[in-house]
Each structure stands twice: as C-alpha cells, then as structure tokens.
Short mmCIF file of C-alpha atoms and ligand atoms in Angstrom, two decimals:
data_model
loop_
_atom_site.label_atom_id
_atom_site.label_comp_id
_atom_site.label_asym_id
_atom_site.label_seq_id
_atom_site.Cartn_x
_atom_site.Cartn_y
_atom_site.Cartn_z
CA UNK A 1 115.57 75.01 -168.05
CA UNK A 2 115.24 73.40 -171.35
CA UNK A 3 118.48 74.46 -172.56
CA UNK A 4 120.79 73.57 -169.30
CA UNK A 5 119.17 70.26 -169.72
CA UNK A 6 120.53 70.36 -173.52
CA UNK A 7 123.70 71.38 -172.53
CA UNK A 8 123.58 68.78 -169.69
CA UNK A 9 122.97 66.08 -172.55
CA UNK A 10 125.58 67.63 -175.21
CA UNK A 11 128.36 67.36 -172.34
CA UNK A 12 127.76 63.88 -171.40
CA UNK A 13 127.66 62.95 -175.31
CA UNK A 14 131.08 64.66 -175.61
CA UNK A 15 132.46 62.84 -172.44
CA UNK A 16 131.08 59.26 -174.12
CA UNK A 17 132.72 59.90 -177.37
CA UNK A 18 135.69 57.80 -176.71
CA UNK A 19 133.93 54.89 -175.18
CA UNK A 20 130.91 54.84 -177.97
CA UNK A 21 131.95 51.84 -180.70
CA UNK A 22 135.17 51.59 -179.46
CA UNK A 23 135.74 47.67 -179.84
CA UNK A 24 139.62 48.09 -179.33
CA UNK A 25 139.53 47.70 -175.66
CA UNK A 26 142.58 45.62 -175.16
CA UNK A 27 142.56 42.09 -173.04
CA UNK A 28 146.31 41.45 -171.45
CA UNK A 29 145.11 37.93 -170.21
CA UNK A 30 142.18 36.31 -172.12
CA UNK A 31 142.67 33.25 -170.25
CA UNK A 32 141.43 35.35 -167.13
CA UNK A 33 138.20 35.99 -168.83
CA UNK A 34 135.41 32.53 -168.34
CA UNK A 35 133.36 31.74 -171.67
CA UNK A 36 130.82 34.17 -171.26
CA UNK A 37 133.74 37.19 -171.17
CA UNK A 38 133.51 37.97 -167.55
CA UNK A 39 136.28 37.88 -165.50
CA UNK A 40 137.58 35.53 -162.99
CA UNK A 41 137.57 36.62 -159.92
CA UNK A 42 138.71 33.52 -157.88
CA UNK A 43 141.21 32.43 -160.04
CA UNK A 44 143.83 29.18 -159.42
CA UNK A 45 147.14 30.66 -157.37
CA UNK A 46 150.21 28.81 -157.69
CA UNK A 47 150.87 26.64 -154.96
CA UNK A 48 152.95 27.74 -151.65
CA UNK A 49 156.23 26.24 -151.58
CA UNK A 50 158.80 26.62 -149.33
CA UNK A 51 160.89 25.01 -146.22
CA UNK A 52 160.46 25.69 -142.40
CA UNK A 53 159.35 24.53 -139.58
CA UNK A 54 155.76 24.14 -139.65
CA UNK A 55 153.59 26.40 -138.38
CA UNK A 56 152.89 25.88 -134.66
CA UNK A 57 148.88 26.72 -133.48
CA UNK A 58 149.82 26.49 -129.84
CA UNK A 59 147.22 23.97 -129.12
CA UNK A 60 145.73 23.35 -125.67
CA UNK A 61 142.49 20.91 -125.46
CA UNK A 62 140.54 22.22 -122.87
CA UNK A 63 138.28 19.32 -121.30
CA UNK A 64 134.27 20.16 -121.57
CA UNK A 65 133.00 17.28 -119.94
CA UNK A 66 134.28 13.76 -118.73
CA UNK A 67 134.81 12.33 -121.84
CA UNK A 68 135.17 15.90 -124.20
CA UNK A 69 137.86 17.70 -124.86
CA UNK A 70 137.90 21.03 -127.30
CA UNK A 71 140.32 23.29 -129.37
CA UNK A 72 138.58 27.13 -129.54
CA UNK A 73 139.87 28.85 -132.02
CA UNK A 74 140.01 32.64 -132.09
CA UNK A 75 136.54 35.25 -132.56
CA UNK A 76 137.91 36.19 -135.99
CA UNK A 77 137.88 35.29 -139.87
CA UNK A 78 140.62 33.14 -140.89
CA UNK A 79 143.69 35.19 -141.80
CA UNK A 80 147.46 34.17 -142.28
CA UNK A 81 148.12 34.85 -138.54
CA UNK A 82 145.37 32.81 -137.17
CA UNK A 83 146.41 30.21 -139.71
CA UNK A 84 142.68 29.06 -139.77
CA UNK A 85 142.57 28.22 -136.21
CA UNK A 86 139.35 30.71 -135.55
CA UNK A 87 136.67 27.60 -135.19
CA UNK A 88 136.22 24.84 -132.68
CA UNK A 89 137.01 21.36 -133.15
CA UNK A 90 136.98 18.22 -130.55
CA UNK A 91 137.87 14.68 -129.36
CA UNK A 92 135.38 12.24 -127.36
CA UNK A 93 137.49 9.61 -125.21
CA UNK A 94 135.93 6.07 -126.19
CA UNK A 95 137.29 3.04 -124.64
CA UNK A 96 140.03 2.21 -127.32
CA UNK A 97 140.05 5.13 -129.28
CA UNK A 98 139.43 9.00 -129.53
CA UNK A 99 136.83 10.13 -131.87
CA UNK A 100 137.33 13.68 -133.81
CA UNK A 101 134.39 15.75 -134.26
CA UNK A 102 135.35 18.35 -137.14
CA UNK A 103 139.31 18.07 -137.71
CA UNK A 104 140.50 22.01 -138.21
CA UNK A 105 141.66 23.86 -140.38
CA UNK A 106 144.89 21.82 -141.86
CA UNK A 107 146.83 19.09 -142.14
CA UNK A 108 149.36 20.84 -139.48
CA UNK A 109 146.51 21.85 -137.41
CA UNK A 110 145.28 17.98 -136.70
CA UNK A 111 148.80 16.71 -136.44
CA UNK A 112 149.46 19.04 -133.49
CA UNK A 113 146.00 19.08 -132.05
CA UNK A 114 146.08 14.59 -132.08
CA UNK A 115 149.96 15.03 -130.59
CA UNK A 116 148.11 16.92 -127.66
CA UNK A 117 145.67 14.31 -127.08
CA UNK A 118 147.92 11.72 -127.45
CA UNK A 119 149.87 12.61 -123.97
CA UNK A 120 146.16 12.39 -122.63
CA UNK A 121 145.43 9.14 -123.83
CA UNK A 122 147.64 7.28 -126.32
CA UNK A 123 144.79 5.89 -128.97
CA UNK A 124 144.65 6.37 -131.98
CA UNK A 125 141.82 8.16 -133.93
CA UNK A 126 139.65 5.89 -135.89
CA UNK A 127 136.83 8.30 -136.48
CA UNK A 128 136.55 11.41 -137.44
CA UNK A 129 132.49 13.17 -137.90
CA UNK A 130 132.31 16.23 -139.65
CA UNK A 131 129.67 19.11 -138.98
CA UNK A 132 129.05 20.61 -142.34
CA UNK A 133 131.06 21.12 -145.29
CA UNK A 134 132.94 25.00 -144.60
CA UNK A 135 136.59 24.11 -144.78
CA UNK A 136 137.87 25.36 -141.44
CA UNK A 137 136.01 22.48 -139.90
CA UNK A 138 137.67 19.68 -142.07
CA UNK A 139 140.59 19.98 -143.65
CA UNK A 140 142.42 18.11 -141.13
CA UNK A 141 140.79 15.06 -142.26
CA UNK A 142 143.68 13.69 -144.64
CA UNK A 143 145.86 13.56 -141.44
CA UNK A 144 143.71 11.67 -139.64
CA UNK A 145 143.24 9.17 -142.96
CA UNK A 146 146.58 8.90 -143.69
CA UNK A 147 148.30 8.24 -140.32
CA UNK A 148 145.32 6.05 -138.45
CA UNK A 149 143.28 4.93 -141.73
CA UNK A 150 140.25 6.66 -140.24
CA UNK A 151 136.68 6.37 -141.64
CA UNK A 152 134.86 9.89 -142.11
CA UNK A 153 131.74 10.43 -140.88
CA UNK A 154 129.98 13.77 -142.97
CA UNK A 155 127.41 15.38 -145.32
CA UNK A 156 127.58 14.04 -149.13
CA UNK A 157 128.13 17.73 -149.98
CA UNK A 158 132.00 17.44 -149.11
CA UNK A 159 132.42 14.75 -152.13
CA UNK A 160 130.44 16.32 -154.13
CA UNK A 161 131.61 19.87 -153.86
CA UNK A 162 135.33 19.05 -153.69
CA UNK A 163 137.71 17.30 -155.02
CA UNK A 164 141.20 16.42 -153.82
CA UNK A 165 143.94 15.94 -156.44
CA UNK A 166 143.16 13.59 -159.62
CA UNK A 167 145.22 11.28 -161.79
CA UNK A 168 142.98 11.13 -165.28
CA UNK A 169 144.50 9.91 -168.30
CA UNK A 170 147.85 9.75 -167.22
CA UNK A 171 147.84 13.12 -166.25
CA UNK A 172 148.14 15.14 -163.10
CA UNK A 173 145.47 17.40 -162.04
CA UNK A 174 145.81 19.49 -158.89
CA UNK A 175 143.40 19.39 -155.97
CA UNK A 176 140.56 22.25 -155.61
CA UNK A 177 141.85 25.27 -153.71
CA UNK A 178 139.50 26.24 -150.81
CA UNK A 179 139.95 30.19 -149.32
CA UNK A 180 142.51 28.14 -146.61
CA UNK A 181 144.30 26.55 -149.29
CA UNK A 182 144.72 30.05 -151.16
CA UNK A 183 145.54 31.79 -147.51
CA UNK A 184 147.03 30.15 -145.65
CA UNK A 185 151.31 30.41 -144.98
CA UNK A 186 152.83 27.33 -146.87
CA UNK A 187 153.89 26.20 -143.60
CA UNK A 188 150.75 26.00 -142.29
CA UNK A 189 148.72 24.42 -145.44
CA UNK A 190 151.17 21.81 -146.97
CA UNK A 191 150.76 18.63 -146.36
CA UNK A 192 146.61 19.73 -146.62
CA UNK A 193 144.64 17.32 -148.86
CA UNK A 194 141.32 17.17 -149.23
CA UNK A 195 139.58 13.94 -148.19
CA UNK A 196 136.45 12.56 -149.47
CA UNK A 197 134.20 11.39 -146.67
CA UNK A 198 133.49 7.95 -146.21
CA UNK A 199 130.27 7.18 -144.66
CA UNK A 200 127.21 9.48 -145.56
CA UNK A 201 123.48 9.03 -143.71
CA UNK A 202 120.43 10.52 -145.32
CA UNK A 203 118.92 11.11 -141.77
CA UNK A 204 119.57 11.18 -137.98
CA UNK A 205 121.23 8.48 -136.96
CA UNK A 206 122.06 6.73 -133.82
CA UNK A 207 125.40 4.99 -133.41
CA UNK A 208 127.74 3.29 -130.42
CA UNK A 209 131.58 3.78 -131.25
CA UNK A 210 134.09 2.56 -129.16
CA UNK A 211 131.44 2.98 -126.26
CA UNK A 212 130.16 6.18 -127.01
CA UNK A 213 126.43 6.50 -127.61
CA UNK A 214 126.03 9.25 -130.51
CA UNK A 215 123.06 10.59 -132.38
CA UNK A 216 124.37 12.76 -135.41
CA UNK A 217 121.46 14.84 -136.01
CA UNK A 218 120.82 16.39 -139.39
CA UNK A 219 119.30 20.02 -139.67
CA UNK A 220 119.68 19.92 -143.27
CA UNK A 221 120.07 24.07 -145.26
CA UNK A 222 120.59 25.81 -141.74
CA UNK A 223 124.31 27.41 -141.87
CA UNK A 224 125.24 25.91 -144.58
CA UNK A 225 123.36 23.53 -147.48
CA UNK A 226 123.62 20.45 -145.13
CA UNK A 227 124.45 20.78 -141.26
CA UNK A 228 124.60 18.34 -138.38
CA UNK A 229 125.34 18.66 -135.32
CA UNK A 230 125.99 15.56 -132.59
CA UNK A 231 124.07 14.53 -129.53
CA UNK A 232 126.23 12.65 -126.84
CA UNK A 233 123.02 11.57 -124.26
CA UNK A 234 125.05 10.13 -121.68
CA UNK A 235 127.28 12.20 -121.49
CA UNK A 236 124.74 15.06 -122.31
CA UNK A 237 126.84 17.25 -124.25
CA UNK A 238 125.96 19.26 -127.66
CA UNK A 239 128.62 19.58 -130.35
CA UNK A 240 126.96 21.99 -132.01
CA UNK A 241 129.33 23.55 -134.49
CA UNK A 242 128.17 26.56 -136.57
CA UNK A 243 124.00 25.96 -135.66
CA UNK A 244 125.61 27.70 -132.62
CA UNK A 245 127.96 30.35 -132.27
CA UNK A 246 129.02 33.19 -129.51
CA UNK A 247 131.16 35.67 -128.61
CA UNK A 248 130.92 36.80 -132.23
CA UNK A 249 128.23 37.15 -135.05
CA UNK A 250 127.50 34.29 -137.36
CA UNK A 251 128.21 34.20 -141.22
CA UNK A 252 125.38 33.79 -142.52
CA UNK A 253 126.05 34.00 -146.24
CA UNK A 254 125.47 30.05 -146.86
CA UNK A 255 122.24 30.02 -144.74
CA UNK A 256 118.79 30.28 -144.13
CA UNK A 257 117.45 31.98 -141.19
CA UNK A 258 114.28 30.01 -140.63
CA UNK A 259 116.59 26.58 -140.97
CA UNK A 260 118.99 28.13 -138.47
CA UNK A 261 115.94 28.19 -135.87
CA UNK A 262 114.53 25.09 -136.40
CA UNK A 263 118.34 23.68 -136.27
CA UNK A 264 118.76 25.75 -132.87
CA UNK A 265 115.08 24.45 -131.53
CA UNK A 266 116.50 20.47 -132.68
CA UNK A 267 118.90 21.65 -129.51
CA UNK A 268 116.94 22.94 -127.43
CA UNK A 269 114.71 19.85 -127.56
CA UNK A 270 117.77 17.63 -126.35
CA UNK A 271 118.34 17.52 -122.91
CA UNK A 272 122.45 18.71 -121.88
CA UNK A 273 124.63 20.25 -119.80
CA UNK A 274 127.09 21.45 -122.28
CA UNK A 275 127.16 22.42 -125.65
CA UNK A 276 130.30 23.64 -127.84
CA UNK A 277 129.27 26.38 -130.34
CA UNK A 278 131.32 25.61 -134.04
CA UNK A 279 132.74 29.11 -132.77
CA UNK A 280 133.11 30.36 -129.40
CA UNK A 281 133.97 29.89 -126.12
CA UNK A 282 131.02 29.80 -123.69
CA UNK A 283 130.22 25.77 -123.39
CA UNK A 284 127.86 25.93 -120.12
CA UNK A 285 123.82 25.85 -120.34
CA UNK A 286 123.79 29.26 -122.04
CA UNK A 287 126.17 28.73 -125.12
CA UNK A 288 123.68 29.05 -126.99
CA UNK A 289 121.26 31.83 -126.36
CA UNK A 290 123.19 34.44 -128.25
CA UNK A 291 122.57 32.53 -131.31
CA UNK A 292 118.64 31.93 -130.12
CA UNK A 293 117.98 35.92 -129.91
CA UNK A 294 120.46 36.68 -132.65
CA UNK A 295 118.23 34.84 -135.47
CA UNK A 296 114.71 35.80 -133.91
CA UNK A 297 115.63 39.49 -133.81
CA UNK A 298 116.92 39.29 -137.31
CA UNK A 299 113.77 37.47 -138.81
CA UNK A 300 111.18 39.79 -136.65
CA UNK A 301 112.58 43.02 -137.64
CA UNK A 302 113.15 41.98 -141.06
CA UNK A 303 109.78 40.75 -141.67
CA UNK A 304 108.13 43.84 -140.11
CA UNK A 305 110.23 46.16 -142.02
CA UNK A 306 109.18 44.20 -145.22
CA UNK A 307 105.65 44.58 -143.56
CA UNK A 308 106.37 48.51 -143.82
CA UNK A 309 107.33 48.45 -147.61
CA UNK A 310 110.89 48.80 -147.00
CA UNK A 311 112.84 47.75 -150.54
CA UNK A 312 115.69 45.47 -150.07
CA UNK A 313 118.22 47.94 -151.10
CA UNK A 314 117.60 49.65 -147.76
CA UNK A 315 117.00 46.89 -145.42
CA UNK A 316 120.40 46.81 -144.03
CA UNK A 317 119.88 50.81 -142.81
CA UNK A 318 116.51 49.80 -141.28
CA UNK A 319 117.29 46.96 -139.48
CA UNK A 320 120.78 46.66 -137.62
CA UNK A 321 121.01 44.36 -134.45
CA UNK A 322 122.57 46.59 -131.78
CA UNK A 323 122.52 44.07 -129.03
CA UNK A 324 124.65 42.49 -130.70
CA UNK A 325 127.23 45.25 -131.93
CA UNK A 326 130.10 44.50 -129.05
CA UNK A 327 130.16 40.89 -130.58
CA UNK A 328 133.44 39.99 -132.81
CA UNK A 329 132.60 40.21 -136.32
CA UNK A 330 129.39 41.86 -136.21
CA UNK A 331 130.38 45.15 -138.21
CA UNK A 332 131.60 42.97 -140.81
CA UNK A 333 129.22 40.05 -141.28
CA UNK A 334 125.76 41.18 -139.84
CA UNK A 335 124.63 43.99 -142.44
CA UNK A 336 125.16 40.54 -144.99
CA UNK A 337 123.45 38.45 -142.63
CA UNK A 338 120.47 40.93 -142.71
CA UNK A 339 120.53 41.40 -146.65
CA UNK A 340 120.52 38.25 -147.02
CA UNK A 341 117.44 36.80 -144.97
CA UNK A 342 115.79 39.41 -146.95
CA UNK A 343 115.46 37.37 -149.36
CA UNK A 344 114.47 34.33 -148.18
CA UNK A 345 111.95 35.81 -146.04
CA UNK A 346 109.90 37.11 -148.81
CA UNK A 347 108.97 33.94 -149.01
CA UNK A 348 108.22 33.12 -145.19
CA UNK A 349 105.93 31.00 -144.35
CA UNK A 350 105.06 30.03 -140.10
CA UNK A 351 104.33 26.38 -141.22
CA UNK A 352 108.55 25.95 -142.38
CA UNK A 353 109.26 26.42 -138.65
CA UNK A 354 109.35 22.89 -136.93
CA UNK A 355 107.85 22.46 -133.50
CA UNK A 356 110.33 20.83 -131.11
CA UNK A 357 108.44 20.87 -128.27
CA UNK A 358 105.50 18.64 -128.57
CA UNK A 359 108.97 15.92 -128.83
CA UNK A 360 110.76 17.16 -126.01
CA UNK A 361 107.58 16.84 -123.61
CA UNK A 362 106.96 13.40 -125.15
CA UNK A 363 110.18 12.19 -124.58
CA UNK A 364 111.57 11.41 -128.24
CA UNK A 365 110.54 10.73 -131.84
CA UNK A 366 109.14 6.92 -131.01
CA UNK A 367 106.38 8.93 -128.86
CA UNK A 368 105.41 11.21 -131.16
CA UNK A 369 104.48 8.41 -134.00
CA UNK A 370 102.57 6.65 -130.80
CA UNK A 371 100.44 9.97 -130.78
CA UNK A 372 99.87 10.94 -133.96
CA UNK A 373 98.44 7.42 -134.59
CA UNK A 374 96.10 7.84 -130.95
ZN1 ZN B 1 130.62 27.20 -141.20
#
C-alpha cells in the first residue's frame, strides 16, 4: 500500500516538473491582465458600426387598463435576435401627455415603441419613471431626452453606476458598455446613450402628473440594489416590473430573497385590478402569484435544508423548485437563484420580513402612525 502510494506521489512529481519554477509563462496581451494580474474577463469591445435600416421590434402596445398601455417582451434572456426586447415596458395616457414607465431596451426600441403610441394619442412624452437600474428597462431613456426634453424619474443607482460618454480635459472618453451595448446588432444599439436620471426620491412618494395620481413605491435591495415599483390608485393598476415576474423564472443574481417578499407583500397590500410583471404576460388579479410561491418555496426549502446541515456546495442538488420547471428560464437561472439565497439566508432573521397587513386593514400608512401612538 505504502509503496503504490509512493509511486502515486513520484508520478505526479514527474508530471509537475515542467510547471514547478517555471516563471517563463508567456503573456500575449498584458494590457488584458487588471493590476492585481488577473485577467479581464469583461473587457471594452470596439463599438458596432455599420449602415442599415434599423432594427425593427415589431411593436404592438397592448392596452391593460383605461389609461395603460404595455410592450411584453419575449420569456427569454436578451440575445441578438430578441434585440433586448424580452422585458415589459409602458405608457399611462395623462391629459396632455403620455408618461413612460421603464423605456426598453434601446434607443431604437423607444423610438418605435413612442411612434406606436403616437397614432394613439399624439403627445409627447414628458416623463419617463424607471423601475430599477438593469439596463433592459432603461436604455431608451436618451430618446425620450433628446427628442421631448423629458425629466427622468429613477433610483440614484443609475448615475452612480453608469456613466454615458465624457468630455474631460479636452479629451473624448467613450460611454460605459452595458451587456446590451456589447450584444446587441449595431442596428439595434446605435443611437443608445446612456442617460443620467433626473429626479431621485429617498422614499415613497406621491405625485399628480398630467392628471395621473402616482405613488412610486420604493422596496429598496429586492431584485436588484434599489427597486420601485408604481401604484396608479385610480386607476388601480400595479407596474410592477421585476418585484414580479411570470411565465418564466426570475434572475435572481442581484437580489435578496427576503427583500423580494416584503417587495411582493408592498403589492399585495395595495388594492388593484391589474398588475404588469417587469416580465411576463399575465396582467389580471393573478400576475403575480407565481412570483409569491416562487420566493416562499425557495426560502422554506432552503432554510430547512440548511436546518439539515446541508453545505452550500450541495444546496442546489437538494433543493430544486419543480413546480416551477415548465417556466421559461428556469433550467438556466433557478439552480443560481437557489445558490444564491443560500447565502443570505444564513443570516435570516423573521423580524427582516415587513408586515403589510396590519396597513392594508388600516387603510394606509397615516393610520398606522394614528395606532401606534393609541
Ligand atoms: Zn431586472
């Protein structure tokens, strides 16, 4: 026994020979290596360039309520041949102008998608209010800014994240390149620039625009580091973006499972008749229950496989979410979704899960304060 295992050891010695103090390993591109000697994975790609036609998404609004309209975008990840078009964004009719709520994927996208809505009503788009900071969900915003001057309604994470192209010192610096930017045909991306948003809140607020009552509600680090979603309560409608998603599995890669329910319970607490998931096509009083059981399967079983000792590196074996495996997307983003929250719910505590109903059955916030001071 002794001796195989000396053998075993002289064999691998021999096989390391040629790596052991070799320091000649040659580097064809130093400049893809960052300071610490690692290399760059998502390195700067030169710019698509080219003529055409522009890319045509095919756009047809479909109207959610009285005063909503919505582009859904396909059940898939973006690719070249979805052009980015695989989330949901939408227009609410004011009086004298059409408010955007997330503006696509592109500069082409919101062209086409406002050319649509124009033969609807003819007024322009002053506003534009952006859900979180993903880039299928805003990218269309330099349209909107360049052609009607629109103010930006979004989370502070967008300006401080990303930044557009830069003239310092006399010299040109190109804008940041998002995974659209990077995959997108050059006749579907040009004309893209990113566009700093305008007005930030720290907290829900409630606003009237063009005679529209609003409440953009944040849920803060749900789907991504800073979500919101908005509350129209006349017209009761729920634009939800990704809080809510069906038809396919969520990505949860930027989130937190226990903000994801306490986002989806802010919902729930609202009283509507529609709500359109960031992704997804189902808009009636179920939209979103897939996401409901989706994230309370995924934190019980995790948690009681934890409960049984089961090491992270094997969490994704011992807890799968078969109800769920007919969904788009789900073999590809749910094993992450599950490795993930594994994570984060080491550290689980009941009291970070926010009780919506005690507001609901009061009626509002204002109540509340009246009863915790009773
Ligand atoms: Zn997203």
């Amino acid at each position: 026994m002794k001796s195989l295992l000396a053998i075993l050891i002289i064999v691998a010695f021999a096989a390391a020979i040629p790596f052991i103090g070799n320091k000649s390993i040659k580097v064809e591109h130093p400049s893809h290596l960052d300071a610490d000697g690692n290399f760059i994975v998502h390195e700067w790609v030169k710019p698509h360039t080219g003529g055409g036609p522009d890319w045509n998404y095919n756009l047809k609004p479909v109207q959610v309520s009285e005063r909503v309209w919505c582009f859904f975008g396909a059940l898939e990840m973006p690719t070249k041949d979805n052009a980015g078009y695989m989330s949901n964004s939408c227009y609410i009719k004011g009086d004298d102008q059409w408010i955007a709520w997330d503006s696509g994927p592109s500069y082409i996208f919101a062209k086409q998608a406002y050319a649509e809505m124009k033969k609807i009503a003819d007024m322009p788009v002053k506003t534009v209010i952006i859900s979180h900071e993903h880039d299928d969900h805003w990218l269309g915003n330099n349209f909107y800014k360049e052609v009607f001057g629109a103010t930006i309604y979004g989370t502070p994470l967008i300006n401080e994240d990303y930044y557009g192209p830069r003239h310092v010192d006399g010299k040109d610096y190109p804008g940041m390149q998002t995974r659209m930017i990077k995959a997108l045909y050059q006749n579907a991306i040009r004309g893209t620039v990113l566009a700093k948003v305008d007005k930030t809140f720290e907290e829900t607020s409630k606003f009237t625009i063009s005679g529209v009552n609003m409440e953009y509600v944040r849920v803060g680090y749900a789907h991504s580091e800073d979500d919101w979603f908005l509350y129209l309560p006349d017209d009761k409608v729920v634009l939800a973006a990704d809080v809510v998603m069906n038809g396919r599995v969520t990505s949860n890669r930027d989130g937190i499972v226990v903000g994801q329910i306490n986002a989806i319970n802010a919902i729930r607490a609202r009283e509507w008749e529609h709500l359109v998931p960031g992704h997804g096509f189902i808009t009636d009083k179920s939209a979103a229950d897939e996401s409901v059981q989706y994230f309370a399967l995924l934190k019980d079983r995790v948690l009681a496989k934890m409960e049984e000792g089961v090491v992270a590196d094997l969490i994704t074996k011992e807890v799968t979410l078969p109800e769920f495996k007919d969904k788009d997307l789900y073999w590809i983003l749910s094993p992450g979704n599950v490795f993930r929250s594994y994570e984060e719910l080491e550290m689980f505590d009941e009291d970070d899960l926010i009780d919506y109903s005690a507001e609901k059955s009061d009626g509002g916030g204002d109540d509340q304060e009246k009863d915790e001071e009773a």
